[in-house]
CSV table of C-alpha atoms in Angstrom, one decimal:
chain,number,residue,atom,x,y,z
A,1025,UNK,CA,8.8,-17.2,-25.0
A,1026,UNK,CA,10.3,-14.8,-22.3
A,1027,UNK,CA,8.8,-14.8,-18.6
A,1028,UNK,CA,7.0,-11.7,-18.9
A,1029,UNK,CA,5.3,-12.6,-22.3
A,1030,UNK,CA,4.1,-15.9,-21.0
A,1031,UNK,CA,2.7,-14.0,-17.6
A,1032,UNK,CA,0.8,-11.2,-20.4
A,1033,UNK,CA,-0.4,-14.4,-22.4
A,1034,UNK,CA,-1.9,-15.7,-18.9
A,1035,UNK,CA,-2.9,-12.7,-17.7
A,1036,UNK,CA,-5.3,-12.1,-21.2
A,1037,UNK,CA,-6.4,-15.9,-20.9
A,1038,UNK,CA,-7.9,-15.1,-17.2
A,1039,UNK,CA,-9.7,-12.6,-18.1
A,1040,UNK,CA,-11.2,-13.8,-21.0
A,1041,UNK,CA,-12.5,-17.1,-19.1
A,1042,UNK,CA,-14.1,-14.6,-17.0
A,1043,UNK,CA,-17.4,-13.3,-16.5
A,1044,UNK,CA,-17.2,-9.7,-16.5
A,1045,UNK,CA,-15.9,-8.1,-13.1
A,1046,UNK,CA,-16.1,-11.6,-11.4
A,1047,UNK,CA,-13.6,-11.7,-8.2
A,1048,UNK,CA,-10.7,-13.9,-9.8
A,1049,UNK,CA,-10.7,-17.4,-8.3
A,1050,UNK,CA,-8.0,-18.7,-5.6
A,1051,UNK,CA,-7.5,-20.8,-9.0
A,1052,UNK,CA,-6.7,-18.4,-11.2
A,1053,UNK,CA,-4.4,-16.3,-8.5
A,1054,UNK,CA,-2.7,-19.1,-7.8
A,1055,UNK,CA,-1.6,-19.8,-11.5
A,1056,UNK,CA,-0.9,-16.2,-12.3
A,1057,UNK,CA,1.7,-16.6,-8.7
A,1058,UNK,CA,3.3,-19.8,-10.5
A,1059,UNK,CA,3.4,-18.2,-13.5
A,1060,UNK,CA,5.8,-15.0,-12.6
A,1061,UNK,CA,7.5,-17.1,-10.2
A,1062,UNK,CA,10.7,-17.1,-12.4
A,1063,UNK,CA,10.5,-13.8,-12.9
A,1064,UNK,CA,9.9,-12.7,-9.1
A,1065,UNK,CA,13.5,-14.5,-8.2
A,1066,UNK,CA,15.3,-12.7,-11.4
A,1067,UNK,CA,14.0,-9.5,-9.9
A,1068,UNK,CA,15.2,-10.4,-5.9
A,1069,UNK,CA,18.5,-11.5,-7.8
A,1070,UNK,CA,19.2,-8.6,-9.7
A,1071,UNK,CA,18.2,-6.3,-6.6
A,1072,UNK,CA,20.3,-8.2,-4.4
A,1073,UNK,CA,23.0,-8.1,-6.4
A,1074,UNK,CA,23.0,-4.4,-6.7
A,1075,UNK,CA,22.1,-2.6,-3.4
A,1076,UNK,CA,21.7,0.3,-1.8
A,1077,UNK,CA,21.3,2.4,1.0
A,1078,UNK,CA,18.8,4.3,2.3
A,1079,UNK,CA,18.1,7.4,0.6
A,1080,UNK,CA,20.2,6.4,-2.3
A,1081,UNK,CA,17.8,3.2,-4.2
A,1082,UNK,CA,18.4,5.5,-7.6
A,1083,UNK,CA,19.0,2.1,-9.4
A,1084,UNK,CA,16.2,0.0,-7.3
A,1085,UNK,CA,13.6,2.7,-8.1
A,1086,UNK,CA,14.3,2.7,-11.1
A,1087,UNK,CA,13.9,-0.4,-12.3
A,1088,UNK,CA,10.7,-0.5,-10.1
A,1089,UNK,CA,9.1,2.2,-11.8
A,1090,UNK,CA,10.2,0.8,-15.0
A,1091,UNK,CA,8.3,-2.5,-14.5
A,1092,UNK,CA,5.3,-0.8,-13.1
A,1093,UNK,CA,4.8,1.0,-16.2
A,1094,UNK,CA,5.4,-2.1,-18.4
A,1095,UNK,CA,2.2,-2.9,-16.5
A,1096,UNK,CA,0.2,-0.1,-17.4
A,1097,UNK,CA,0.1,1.5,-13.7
A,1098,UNK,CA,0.1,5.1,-13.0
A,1099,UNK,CA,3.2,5.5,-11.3
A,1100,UNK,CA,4.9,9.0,-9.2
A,1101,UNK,CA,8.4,8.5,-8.8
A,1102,UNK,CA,10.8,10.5,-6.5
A,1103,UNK,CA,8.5,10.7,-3.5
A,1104,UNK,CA,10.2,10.6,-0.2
A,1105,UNK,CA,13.1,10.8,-2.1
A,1106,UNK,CA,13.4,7.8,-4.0
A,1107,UNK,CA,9.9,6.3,-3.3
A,1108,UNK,CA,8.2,4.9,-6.2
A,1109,UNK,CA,4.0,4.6,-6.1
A,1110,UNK,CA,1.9,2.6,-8.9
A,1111,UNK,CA,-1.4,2.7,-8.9
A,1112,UNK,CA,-3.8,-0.2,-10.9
A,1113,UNK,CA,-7.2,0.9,-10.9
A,1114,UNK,CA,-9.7,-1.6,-11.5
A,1115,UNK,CA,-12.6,-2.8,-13.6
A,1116,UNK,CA,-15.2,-0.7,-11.2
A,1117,UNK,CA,-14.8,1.7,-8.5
A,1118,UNK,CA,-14.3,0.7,-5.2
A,1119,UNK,CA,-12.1,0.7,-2.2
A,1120,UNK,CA,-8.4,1.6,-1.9
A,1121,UNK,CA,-6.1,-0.8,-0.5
A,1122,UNK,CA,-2.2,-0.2,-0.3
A,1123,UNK,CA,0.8,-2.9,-0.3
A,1124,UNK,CA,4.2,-1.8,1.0
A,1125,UNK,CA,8.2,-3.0,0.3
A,1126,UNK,CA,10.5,-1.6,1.6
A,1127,UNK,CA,13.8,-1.0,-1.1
A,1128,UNK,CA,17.3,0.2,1.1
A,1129,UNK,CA,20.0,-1.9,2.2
A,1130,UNK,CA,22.2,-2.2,5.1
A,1131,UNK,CA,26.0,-1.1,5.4
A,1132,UNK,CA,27.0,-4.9,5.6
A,1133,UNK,CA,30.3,-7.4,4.1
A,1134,UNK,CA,28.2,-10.2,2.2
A,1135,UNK,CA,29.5,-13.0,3.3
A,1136,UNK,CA,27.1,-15.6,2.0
A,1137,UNK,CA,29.0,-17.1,-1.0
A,1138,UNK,CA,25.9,-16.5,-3.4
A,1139,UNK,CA,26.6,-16.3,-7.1
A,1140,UNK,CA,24.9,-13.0,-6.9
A,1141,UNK,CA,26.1,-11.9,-3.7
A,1142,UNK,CA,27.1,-8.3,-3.7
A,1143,UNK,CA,30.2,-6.6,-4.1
A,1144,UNK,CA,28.9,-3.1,-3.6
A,1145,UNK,CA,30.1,-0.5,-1.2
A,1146,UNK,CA,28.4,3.1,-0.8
A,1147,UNK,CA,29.2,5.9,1.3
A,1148,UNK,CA,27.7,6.4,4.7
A,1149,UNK,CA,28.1,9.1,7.2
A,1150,UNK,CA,31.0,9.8,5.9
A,1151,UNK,CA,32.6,6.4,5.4
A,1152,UNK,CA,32.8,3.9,2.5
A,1153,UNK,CA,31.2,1.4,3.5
A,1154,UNK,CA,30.1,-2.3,2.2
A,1155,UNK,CA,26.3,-3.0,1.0
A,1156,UNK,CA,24.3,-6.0,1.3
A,1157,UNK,CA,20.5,-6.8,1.2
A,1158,UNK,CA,20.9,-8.1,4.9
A,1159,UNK,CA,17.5,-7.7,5.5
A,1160,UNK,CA,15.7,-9.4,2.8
A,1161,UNK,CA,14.2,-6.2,1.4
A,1162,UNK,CA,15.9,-7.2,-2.0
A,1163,UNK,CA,12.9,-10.0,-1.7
A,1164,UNK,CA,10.1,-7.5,-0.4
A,1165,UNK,CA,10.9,-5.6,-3.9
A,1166,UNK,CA,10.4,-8.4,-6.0
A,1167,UNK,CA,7.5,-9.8,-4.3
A,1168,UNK,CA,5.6,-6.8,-4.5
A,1169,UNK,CA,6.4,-6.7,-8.4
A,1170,UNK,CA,5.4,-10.4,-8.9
A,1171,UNK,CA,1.6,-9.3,-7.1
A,1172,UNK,CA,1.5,-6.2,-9.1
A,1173,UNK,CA,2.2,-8.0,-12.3
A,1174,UNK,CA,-0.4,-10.5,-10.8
A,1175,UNK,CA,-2.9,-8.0,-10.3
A,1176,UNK,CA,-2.6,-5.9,-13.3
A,1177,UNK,CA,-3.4,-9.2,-15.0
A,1178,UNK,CA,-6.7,-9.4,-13.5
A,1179,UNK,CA,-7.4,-5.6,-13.8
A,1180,UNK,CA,-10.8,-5.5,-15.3
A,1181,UNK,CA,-12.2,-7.9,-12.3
A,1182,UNK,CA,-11.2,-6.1,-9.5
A,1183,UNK,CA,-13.7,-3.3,-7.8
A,1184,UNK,CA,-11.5,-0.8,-6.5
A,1185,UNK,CA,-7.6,0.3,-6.4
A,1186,UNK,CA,-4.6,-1.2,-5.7
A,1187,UNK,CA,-1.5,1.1,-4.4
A,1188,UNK,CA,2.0,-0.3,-4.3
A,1189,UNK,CA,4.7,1.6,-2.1
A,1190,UNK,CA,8.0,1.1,-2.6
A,1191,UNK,CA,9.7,2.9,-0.2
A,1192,UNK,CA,13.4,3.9,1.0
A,1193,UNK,CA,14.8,4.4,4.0
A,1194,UNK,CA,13.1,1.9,6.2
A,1195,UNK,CA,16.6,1.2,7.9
A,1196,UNK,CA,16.4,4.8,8.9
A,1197,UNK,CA,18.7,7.9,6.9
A,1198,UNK,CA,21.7,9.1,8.2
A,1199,UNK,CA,22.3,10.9,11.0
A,1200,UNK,CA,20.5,14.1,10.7
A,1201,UNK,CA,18.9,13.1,7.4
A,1202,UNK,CA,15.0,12.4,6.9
A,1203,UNK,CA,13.8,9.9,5.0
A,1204,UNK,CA,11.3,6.4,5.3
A,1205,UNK,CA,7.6,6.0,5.8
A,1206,UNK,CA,7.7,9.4,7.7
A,1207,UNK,CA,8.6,10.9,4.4
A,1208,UNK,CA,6.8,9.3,2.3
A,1209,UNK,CA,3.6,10.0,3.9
A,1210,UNK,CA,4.4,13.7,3.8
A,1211,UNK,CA,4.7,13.6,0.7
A,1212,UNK,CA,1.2,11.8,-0.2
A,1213,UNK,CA,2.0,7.7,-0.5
A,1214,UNK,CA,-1.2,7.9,1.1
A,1215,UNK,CA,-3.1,10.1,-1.1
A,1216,UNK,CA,-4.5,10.4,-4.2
A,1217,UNK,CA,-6.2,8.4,-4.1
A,1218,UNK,CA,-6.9,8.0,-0.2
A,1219,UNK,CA,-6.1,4.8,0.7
A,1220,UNK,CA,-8.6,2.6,3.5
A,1221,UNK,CA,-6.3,0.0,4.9
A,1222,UNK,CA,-2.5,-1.1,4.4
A,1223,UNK,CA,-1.0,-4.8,4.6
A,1224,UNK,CA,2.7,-5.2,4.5
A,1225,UNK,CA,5.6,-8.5,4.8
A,1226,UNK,CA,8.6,-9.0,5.9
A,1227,UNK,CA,10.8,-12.1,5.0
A,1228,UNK,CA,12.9,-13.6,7.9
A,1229,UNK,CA,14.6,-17.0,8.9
A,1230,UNK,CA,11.0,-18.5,10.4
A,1231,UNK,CA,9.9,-21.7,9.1
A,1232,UNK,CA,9.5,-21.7,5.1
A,1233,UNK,CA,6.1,-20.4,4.2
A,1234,UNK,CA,4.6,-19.5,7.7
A,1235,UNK,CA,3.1,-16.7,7.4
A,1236,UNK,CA,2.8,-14.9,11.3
A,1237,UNK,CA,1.4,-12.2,12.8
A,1238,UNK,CA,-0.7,-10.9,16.0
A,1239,UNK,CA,-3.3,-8.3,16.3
A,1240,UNK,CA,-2.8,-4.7,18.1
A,1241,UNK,CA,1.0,-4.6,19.0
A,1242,UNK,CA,3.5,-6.8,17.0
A,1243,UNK,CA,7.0,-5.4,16.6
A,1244,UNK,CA,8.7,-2.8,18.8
A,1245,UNK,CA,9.3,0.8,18.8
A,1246,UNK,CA,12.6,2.0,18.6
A,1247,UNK,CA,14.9,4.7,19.3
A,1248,UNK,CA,18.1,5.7,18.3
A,1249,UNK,CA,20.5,6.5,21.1
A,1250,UNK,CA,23.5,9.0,20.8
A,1251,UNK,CA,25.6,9.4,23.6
A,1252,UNK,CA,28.2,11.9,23.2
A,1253,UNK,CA,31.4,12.6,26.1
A,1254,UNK,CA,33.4,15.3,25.9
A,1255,UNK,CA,36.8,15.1,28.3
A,1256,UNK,CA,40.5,15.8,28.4
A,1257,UNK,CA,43.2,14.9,26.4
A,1258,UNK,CA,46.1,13.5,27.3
A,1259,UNK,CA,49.0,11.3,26.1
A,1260,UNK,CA,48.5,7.6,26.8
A,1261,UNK,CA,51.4,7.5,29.3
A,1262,UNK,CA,49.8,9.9,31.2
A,1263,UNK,CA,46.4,8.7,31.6
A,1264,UNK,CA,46.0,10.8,35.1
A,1265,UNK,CA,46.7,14.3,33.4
A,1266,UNK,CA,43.1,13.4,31.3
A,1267,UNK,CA,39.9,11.3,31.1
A,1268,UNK,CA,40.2,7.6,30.5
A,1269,UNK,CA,37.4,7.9,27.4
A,1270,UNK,CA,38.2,4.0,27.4
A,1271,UNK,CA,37.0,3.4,31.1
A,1272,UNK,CA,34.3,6.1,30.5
A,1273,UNK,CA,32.5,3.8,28.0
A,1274,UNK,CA,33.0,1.0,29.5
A,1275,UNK,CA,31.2,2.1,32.8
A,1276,UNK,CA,28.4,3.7,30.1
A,1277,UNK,CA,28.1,0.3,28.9
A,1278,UNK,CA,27.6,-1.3,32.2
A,1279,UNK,CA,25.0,0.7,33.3
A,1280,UNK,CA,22.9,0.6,30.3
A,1281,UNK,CA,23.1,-3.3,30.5
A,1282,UNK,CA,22.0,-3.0,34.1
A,1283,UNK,CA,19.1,-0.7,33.5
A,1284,UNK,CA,17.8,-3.4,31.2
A,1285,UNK,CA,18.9,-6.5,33.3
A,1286,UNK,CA,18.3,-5.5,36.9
A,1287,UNK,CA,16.2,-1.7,37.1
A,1288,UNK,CA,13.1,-2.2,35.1
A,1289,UNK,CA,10.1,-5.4,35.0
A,1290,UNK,CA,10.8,-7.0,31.7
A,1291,UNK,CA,8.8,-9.8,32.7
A,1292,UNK,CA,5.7,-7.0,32.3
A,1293,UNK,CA,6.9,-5.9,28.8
A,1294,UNK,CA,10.0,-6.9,26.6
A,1295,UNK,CA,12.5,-4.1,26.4
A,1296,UNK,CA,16.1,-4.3,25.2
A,1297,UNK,CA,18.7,-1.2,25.4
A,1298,UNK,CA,21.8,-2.4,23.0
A,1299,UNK,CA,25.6,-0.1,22.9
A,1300,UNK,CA,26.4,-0.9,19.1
A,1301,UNK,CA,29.1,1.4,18.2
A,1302,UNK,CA,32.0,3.1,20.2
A,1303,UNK,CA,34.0,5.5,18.4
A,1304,UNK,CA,36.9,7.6,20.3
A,1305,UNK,CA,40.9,8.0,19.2
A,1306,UNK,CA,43.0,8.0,16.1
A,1307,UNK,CA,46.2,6.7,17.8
A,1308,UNK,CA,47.2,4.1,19.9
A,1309,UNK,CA,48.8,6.7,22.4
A,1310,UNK,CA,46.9,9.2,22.8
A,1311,UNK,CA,43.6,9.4,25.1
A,1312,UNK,CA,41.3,11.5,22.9
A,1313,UNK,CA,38.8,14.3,24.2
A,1314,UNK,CA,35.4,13.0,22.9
A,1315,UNK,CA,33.7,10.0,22.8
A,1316,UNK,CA,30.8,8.9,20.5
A,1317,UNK,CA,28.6,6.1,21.2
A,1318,UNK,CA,25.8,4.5,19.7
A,1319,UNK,CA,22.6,2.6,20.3
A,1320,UNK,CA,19.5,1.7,20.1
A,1321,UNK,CA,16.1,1.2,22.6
A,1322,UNK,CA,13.3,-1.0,21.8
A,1323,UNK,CA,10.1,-0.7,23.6
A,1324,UNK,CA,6.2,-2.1,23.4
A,1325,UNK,CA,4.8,0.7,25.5
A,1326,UNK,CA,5.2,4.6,25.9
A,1327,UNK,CA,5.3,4.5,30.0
A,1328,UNK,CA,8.1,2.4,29.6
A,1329,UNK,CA,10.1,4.5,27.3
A,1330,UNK,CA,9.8,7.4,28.7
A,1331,UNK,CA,11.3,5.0,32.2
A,1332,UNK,CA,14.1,3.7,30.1
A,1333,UNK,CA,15.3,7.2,28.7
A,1334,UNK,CA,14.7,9.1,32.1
A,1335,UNK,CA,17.3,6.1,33.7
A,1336,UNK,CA,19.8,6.2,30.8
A,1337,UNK,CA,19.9,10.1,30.5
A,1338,UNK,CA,20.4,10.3,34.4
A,1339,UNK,CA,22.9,7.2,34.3
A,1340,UNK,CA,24.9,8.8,31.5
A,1341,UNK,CA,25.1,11.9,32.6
A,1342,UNK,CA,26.3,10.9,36.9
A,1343,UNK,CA,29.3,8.6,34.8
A,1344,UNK,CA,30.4,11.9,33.2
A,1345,UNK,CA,30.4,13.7,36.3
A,1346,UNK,CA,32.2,11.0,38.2
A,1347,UNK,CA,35.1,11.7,35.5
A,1348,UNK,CA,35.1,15.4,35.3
A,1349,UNK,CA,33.7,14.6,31.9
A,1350,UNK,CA,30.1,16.1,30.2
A,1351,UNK,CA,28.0,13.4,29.0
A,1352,UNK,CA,24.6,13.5,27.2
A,1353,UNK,CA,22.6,11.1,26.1
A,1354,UNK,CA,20.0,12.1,23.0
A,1355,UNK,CA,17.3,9.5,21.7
A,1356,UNK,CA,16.0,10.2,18.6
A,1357,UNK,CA,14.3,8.6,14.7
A,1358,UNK,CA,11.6,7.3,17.0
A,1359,UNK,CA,9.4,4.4,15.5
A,1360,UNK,CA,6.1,3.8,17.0
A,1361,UNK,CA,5.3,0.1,18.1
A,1362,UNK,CA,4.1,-1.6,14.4
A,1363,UNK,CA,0.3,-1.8,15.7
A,1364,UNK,CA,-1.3,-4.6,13.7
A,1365,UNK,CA,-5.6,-3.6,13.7
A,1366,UNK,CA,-7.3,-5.6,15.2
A,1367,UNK,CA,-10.3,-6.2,13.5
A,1368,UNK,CA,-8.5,-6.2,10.2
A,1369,UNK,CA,-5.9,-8.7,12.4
A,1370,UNK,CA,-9.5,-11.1,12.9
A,1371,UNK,CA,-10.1,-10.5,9.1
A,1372,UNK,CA,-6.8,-11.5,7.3
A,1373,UNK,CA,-6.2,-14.8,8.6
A,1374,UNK,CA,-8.5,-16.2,5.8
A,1375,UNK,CA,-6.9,-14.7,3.3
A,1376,UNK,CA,-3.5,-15.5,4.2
A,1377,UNK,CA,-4.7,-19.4,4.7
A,1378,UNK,CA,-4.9,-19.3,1.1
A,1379,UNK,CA,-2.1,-18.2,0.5
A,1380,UNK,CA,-0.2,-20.8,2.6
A,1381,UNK,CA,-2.5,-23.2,4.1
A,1382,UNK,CA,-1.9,-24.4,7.8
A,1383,UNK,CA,1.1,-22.7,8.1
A,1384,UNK,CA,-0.7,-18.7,9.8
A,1385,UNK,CA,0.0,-18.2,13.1
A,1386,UNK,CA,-2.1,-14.9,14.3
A,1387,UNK,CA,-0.5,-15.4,17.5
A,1388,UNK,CA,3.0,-14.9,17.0
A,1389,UNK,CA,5.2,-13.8,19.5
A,1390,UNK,CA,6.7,-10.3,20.2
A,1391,UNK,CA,9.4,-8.9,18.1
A,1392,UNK,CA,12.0,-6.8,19.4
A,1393,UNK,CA,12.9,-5.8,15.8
A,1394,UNK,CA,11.3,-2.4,14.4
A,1395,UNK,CA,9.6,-1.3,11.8
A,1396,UNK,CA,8.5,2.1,10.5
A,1397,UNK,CA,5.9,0.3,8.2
A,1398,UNK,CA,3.8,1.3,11.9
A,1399,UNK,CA,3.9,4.8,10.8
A,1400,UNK,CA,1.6,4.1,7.8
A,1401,UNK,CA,-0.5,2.4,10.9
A,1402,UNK,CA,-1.0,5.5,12.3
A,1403,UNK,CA,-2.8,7.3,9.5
A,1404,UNK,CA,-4.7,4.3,8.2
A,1405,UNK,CA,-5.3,0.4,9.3
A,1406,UNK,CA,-2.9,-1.9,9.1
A,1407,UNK,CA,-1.3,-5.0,9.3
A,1408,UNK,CA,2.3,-6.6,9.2
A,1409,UNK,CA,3.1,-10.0,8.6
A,1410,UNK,CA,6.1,-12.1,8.6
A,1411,UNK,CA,6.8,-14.4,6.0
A,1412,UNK,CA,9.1,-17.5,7.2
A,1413,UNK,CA,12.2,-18.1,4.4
A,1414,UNK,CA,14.6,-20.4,6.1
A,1415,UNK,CA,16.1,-23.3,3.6
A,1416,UNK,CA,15.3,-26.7,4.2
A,1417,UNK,CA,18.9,-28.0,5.2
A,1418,UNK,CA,19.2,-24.5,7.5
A,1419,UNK,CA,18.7,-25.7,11.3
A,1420,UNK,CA,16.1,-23.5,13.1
A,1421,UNK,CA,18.9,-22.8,15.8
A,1422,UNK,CA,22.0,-21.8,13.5
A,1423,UNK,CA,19.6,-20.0,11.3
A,1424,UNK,CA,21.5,-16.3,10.8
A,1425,UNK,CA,19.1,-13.9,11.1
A,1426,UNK,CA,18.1,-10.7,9.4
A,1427,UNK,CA,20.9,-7.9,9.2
A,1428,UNK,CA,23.6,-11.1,9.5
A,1429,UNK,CA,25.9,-11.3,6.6
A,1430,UNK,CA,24.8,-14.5,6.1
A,1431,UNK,CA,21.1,-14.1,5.3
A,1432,UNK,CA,19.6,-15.9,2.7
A,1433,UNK,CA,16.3,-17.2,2.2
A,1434,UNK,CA,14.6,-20.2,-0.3
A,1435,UNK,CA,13.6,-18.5,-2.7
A,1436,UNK,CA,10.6,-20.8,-2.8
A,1437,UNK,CA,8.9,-19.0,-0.6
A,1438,UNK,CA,8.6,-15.8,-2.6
A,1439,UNK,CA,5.7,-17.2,-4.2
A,1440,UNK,CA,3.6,-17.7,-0.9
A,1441,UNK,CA,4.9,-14.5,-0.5
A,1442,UNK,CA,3.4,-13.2,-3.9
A,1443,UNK,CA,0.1,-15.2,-3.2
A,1444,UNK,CA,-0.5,-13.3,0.5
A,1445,UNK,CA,-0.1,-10.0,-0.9
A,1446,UNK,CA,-2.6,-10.4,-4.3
A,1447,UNK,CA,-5.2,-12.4,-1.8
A,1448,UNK,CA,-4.9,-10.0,1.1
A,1449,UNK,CA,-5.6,-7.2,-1.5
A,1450,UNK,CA,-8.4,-8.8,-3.8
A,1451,UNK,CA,-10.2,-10.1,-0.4
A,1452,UNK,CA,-9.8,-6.8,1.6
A,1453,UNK,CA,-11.6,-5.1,-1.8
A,1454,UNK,CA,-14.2,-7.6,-2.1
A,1455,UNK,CA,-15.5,-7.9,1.5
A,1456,UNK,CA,-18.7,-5.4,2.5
């Protein structure tokens, strides 16, 4: 009997032991949760082993939409690109709740050794590039799969809606694309029906099955710098009849590290301002004319981005002068800070201590990562919660971390996973 005949044979055994529009039990949702277990890691394997970027999850969305009709679940496809939306409806009317994965890759060389690692490669502004689920969105797909194939199973006892977003693009789309959450909301994720709160999870290398979070500001906001230098030309053994674009970043470099280090009060709120890409020259003997650089700025409050950008525009800028050079530096694909509600914060612990008992922290630290899951924050309320995946035999300390070409998670935990997002859900239509 195949996986997703045994979870349809489950599913009609639940609901006929069921009074009619009863709220399932933690029982029963935690069966269903064993049940598609199997399946849920055949999905995040599959996914994994075929990536892609943002803006490009043709294959990902696809097989998405493919399994969400399987289920019976009204589903748009193509919105924000290559979003995919199902909608399960019920037993009775009710609330609307929404649960969010997000489906795009990252332009990284697997190096984990998996038997399903990938061996894809895409092209990205411009260049080919490798592909890897570095991120652990492979495992955000096929977690929200396994709770909609949970859910649908227990359709006629639920009073209300369930909408699952699978969006692209969370990474961000390429320079001078649009794309993610932003996108997707424009083009009515939200809607149709209007959904009342959001919950979303995101996998990392935290202890297996902990399951963290804190109310009102939890990850960063972020912003993607461009600094761009335009000088003079000159053959490397003339270095005086030019501009050193060499020494030009390098002093760009230092400066940003001391705006972040020595000019601002981290101590009052985390901040971090990171130089991640340097791109100047063709030949080892030539000094070229521009220079591109890239970064990004994270940042838990507005007052102090707007102090972080006025220093690293002014700082940019004074180095290109000091060279005879013109320097600019742009920020832009803002994300807001991922606001977590905080009454709905108060509210989810319980569900989420069924889903992994003992192990919810709604206290968790800061996170300097971003997310643009705090986009559907704005519109509606929200919460994001980290989901711990880190193998048993994985030190805490040597633990590589999301966007590492090493990432991998125990796939264990997929389940508590699976369990948080159908309780969240069920419990957030069932309370008054």
């Amino acid at each position: 009997m195949g996986v997703r005949t045994t979870v349809s044979v489950l599913a009609l055994a639940i609901m006929a032991a069921s009074p009619a529009l009863a709220a399932p039990s933690n029982a029963k949702v935690e069966a269903a949760a064993k049940a598609v277990q199997p399946q849920v890691v055949a999905w995040r394997r599959d996914v994994h082993e075929h990536p892609e970027l943002g803006n490009q999850e043709v294959r990902t969305a696809a097989l998405v939409a493919k399994e969400l009709k399987v289920l019976g679940l009204e589903v748009r496809e193509g919105v924000g690109k290559t979003g995919v939306v199902g909608v399960l409806k019920g037993g009775k009317p009710g609330k609307v709740v929404a649960l969010r994965a997000d489906m795009d890759a990252l332009p990284v060389l697997e190096k984990t050794g998996l038997p399903f690692a990938s061996k894809a490669t895409a092209t990205w502004e411009g260049k080919t590039v490798p592909v890897m689920h570095a991120c652990g969105h492979d495992t955000h797909v096929a977690m929200l799969l396994g709770a909609a194939t949970v859910l649908a199973g227990m359709k006629a006892d639920i009073a209300g809606t369930v909408v699952f977003i699978f969006q692209p693009a969370e990474e961000g789309p390429q320079a001078g694309d649009e794309g993610g959450a932003k996108l997707m909301i424009a083009d009515g994720a939200l809607d149709n029906p209007k959904v009342d709160a959001i919950f979303g999870v995101h996998i990392g290398p935290g202890d297996a099955n902990a399951l963290n979070y804190r109310p009102e500001g939890f990850y960063a906001g972020a912003d993607r710098l461009t600094i761009t230098v335009k000088g003079k030309q000159t053959h490397g053994a003339r270095p005086w009849a030019g501009i050193d674009m060499a020494s030009v970043s390098a002093d760009i470099v230092q400066a940003l590290n001391q705006i972040a280090a020595r000019q601002i009060d981290v101590g009052t709120s985390p901040t971090v301002l990171t130089i991640a890409t340097i791109n100047m020259g063709v030949r080892n003997n030539i000094i070229p004319e521009d220079l591109v650089m890239s970064g990004t700025l994270r940042t838990f409050t507005p007052e102090r981005k707007a102090e972080v950008i006025a220093k690293t525009q002014k700082a940019v800028a004074a180095i290109g002068d000091r060279y005879g050079a013109k320097a600019e530096a742009v920020f832009t694909q803002p994300y807001p800070v991922t606001w977590n509600d905080a009454a709905l914060s108060k509210w989810v612990k319980g569900p989420l201590e069924k889903a992994s008992p003992g192990k919810v922290d709604d206290q968790a630290a800061l996170v300097t990562g971003a997310e643009d899951f705090s986009l559907y924050g704005q519109k509606v309320p929200a919460v994001f919660v980290q989901l711990g995946g880190r193998k048993a035999d994985v030190p805490a300390a040597g633990a590589p971390a999301n966007h590492s070409p090493y990432f991998d998670i125990d796939e264990a935990v997929l389940e508590t996973g699976v369990k948080a997002e159908v309780f969240m859900a069920l419990d957030y239509l069932a309370k008054k």
